[in-house]
Tab-separated table of C-alpha atoms and ligand atoms in Angstrom:
chain	number	residue	atom	x	y	z
A	1	UNK	CA	7.836	13.699	14.451
A	2	UNK	CA	6.024	10.981	16.354
A	3	UNK	CA	3.491	8.764	14.679
A	4	UNK	CA	0.727	7.088	16.646
A	5	UNK	CA	-0.350	3.793	15.132
A	6	UNK	CA	-3.943	2.647	15.574
A	7	UNK	CA	-4.010	-1.146	15.961
A	8	UNK	CA	-7.713	-1.262	15.120
A	9	UNK	CA	-7.292	-0.143	11.495
A	10	UNK	CA	-8.548	-2.539	8.840
A	11	UNK	CA	-5.110	-3.364	7.415
A	12	UNK	CA	-3.904	-4.307	10.901
A	13	UNK	CA	-6.895	-6.671	11.019
A	14	UNK	CA	-5.877	-8.130	7.652
A	15	UNK	CA	-2.298	-8.608	8.890
A	16	UNK	CA	-3.589	-10.380	12.022
A	17	UNK	CA	-5.685	-12.663	9.827
A	18	UNK	CA	-8.916	-11.382	11.365
A	19	UNK	CA	-10.431	-10.596	7.961
A	20	UNK	CA	-9.654	-12.132	4.566
A	21	UNK	CA	-7.849	-10.487	1.680
A	22	UNK	CA	-7.119	-11.241	-1.939
A	23	UNK	CA	-3.352	-11.707	-1.660
A	24	UNK	CA	-1.148	-10.928	-4.649
A	25	UNK	CA	2.169	-11.649	-2.947
A	26	UNK	CA	3.582	-11.867	0.561
A	27	UNK	CA	7.062	-11.754	2.067
A	28	UNK	CA	8.421	-11.681	5.620
A	29	UNK	CA	8.024	-7.884	5.671
A	30	UNK	CA	5.399	-6.952	3.103
A	31	UNK	CA	1.923	-7.907	1.904
A	32	UNK	CA	0.176	-6.993	-1.339
A	33	UNK	CA	-3.519	-7.563	-1.917
A	34	UNK	CA	-6.243	-6.396	-4.274
A	35	UNK	CA	-8.214	-3.299	-3.340
A	36	UNK	CA	-11.775	-4.185	-2.363
A	37	UNK	CA	-13.070	-1.225	-4.401
A	38	UNK	CA	-10.813	-1.158	-7.479
A	39	UNK	CA	-10.453	2.127	-9.350
A	40	UNK	CA	-8.775	0.527	-12.377
A	41	UNK	CA	-8.400	-2.984	-13.838
A	42	UNK	CA	-5.291	-3.453	-11.700
A	43	UNK	CA	-5.576	-1.909	-8.232
A	44	UNK	CA	-3.212	-3.444	-5.718
A	45	UNK	CA	-2.390	-2.238	-2.222
A	46	UNK	CA	1.164	-2.862	-1.034
A	47	UNK	CA	1.774	-2.542	2.709
A	48	UNK	CA	4.653	-3.194	5.053
A	49	UNK	CA	3.840	-5.616	7.863
A	50	UNK	CA	5.396	-3.176	10.324
A	51	UNK	CA	3.302	-0.555	12.068
A	52	UNK	CA	3.825	2.602	9.995
A	53	UNK	CA	1.090	5.205	9.676
A	54	UNK	CA	2.167	7.049	6.519
A	55	UNK	CA	4.761	6.908	3.757
A	56	UNK	CA	6.941	9.439	5.587
A	57	UNK	CA	6.720	7.389	8.800
A	58	UNK	CA	7.922	4.351	6.843
A	59	UNK	CA	10.659	6.312	5.065
A	60	UNK	CA	11.961	7.776	8.316
A	61	UNK	CA	11.593	4.843	10.680
A	62	UNK	CA	11.535	1.474	8.923
A	63	UNK	CA	14.588	-0.764	9.069
A	64	UNK	CA	16.712	-1.166	5.972
A	65	UNK	CA	15.619	-4.777	5.475
A	66	UNK	CA	11.983	-3.708	5.569
A	67	UNK	CA	12.612	-0.876	3.140
A	68	UNK	CA	14.545	-3.079	0.721
A	69	UNK	CA	11.949	-5.826	0.911
A	70	UNK	CA	9.135	-3.354	0.311
A	71	UNK	CA	10.642	-1.901	-2.859
A	72	UNK	CA	11.773	-5.264	-4.229
A	73	UNK	CA	8.238	-6.534	-3.645
A	74	UNK	CA	6.932	-3.468	-5.458
A	75	UNK	CA	9.176	-4.245	-8.436
A	76	UNK	CA	8.044	-7.884	-8.422
A	77	UNK	CA	4.395	-6.790	-8.518
A	78	UNK	CA	4.991	-4.453	-11.468
A	79	UNK	CA	6.713	-7.309	-13.255
A	80	UNK	CA	4.176	-9.952	-12.228
A	81	UNK	CA	1.212	-7.862	-13.327
A	82	UNK	CA	2.899	-6.950	-16.621
A	83	UNK	CA	2.649	-3.228	-15.907
A	84	UNK	CA	6.024	-2.105	-17.302
A	85	UNK	CA	5.069	-1.913	-20.938
A	86	UNK	CA	1.999	0.316	-20.732
A	87	UNK	CA	2.816	1.960	-17.427
A	88	UNK	CA	1.046	2.475	-14.151
A	89	UNK	CA	0.494	4.962	-11.333
A	90	UNK	CA	1.477	4.812	-7.665
A	91	UNK	CA	-0.387	6.832	-5.040
A	92	UNK	CA	0.101	7.049	-1.302
A	93	UNK	CA	-2.458	9.131	0.542
A	94	UNK	CA	-1.258	10.560	3.852
A	95	UNK	CA	-3.212	12.215	6.597
A	96	UNK	CA	-6.073	14.672	6.467
A	97	UNK	CA	-5.158	16.599	3.316
A	98	UNK	CA	-4.255	13.376	1.538
A	99	UNK	CA	-7.661	11.910	2.457
A	100	UNK	CA	-6.049	8.788	3.897
A	101	UNK	CA	-8.828	6.437	5.007
A	102	UNK	CA	-6.744	3.615	6.446
A	103	UNK	CA	-3.945	4.758	8.788
A	104	UNK	CA	-1.484	2.007	7.880
A	105	UNK	CA	0.978	3.042	5.166
A	106	UNK	CA	0.049	1.653	1.771
A	107	UNK	CA	0.843	2.203	-1.871
A	108	UNK	CA	-1.974	2.100	-4.362
A	109	UNK	CA	-0.628	0.487	-7.550
A	110	UNK	CA	-2.989	1.319	-10.395
A	111	UNK	CA	-2.866	0.189	-13.985
A	112	UNK	CA	-4.474	-1.731	-16.783
A	113	UNK	CA	-5.944	1.320	-18.538
A	114	UNK	CA	-5.068	4.942	-19.302
A	115	UNK	CA	-5.576	6.615	-15.939
A	116	UNK	CA	-6.280	10.206	-16.924
A	117	UNK	CA	-5.075	13.322	-15.104
A	118	UNK	CA	-3.374	12.826	-11.794
A	119	UNK	CA	-5.967	14.903	-9.925
A	120	UNK	CA	-9.680	15.186	-10.631
A	121	UNK	CA	-9.873	18.897	-9.770
B	201	AMP	P1	-6.709	5.347	1.415
B	201	AMP	O1	-7.808	6.343	1.238
B	201	AMP	O2	-5.482	5.671	0.644
B	201	AMP	O3	-6.437	5.088	2.897
B	201	AMP	O4	-7.248	4.028	0.764
B	201	AMP	C1	-7.726	2.915	1.466
B	201	AMP	C2	-8.080	1.859	0.461
B	201	AMP	O5	-8.314	0.643	1.156
B	201	AMP	C3	-9.353	2.147	-0.356
B	201	AMP	O6	-9.001	2.149	-1.751
B	201	AMP	C4	-10.270	0.989	-0.012
B	201	AMP	O7	-11.049	0.546	-1.108
B	201	AMP	C5	-9.296	-0.070	0.468
B	201	AMP	N1	-9.840	-1.064	1.389
B	201	AMP	C6	-10.550	-0.831	2.516
B	201	AMP	N2	-10.838	-1.995	3.128
B	201	AMP	C7	-10.288	-2.968	2.386
B	201	AMP	C8	-10.245	-4.397	2.491
B	201	AMP	N3	-10.822	-5.052	3.502
B	201	AMP	N4	-9.593	-5.092	1.538
B	201	AMP	C9	-9.010	-4.448	0.499
B	201	AMP	N5	-9.017	-3.117	0.343
B	201	AMP	C10	-9.656	-2.386	1.272
């Protein structure tokens, strides 16, 4: 499977520093920032800095250092936001059926309230 990355997507602009973001944490390989349209009290987007379109692109093609950094950063966010005790939800939309708006792989990390059923319909 080949993945075609669009350099004009809004997260690429954030990574280039062309538009601001509300950074939660940043490493050499990963960036986490607050969603501009939060769906819960905690709504953080975690992205790799590398050019991966979807979660499966990242899983298949990212280097091991990137993968390790990404998941350690994820764990640090859960800890830093105090989400372990009450729990949280992670979503990654991919492609057309997943209704992915921004074609740069990201995890939505949602928490801070009871989130309800996983799907609305
Ligand atoms: P998705 O549909 O999974 O691609 O979700 C994209 C997410 O990016 C949405 O939740 C948007 O609210 C969020 N978003 C779009 N632009 C920005 C931005 N400039 N800063 C932070 N979050 C953004």
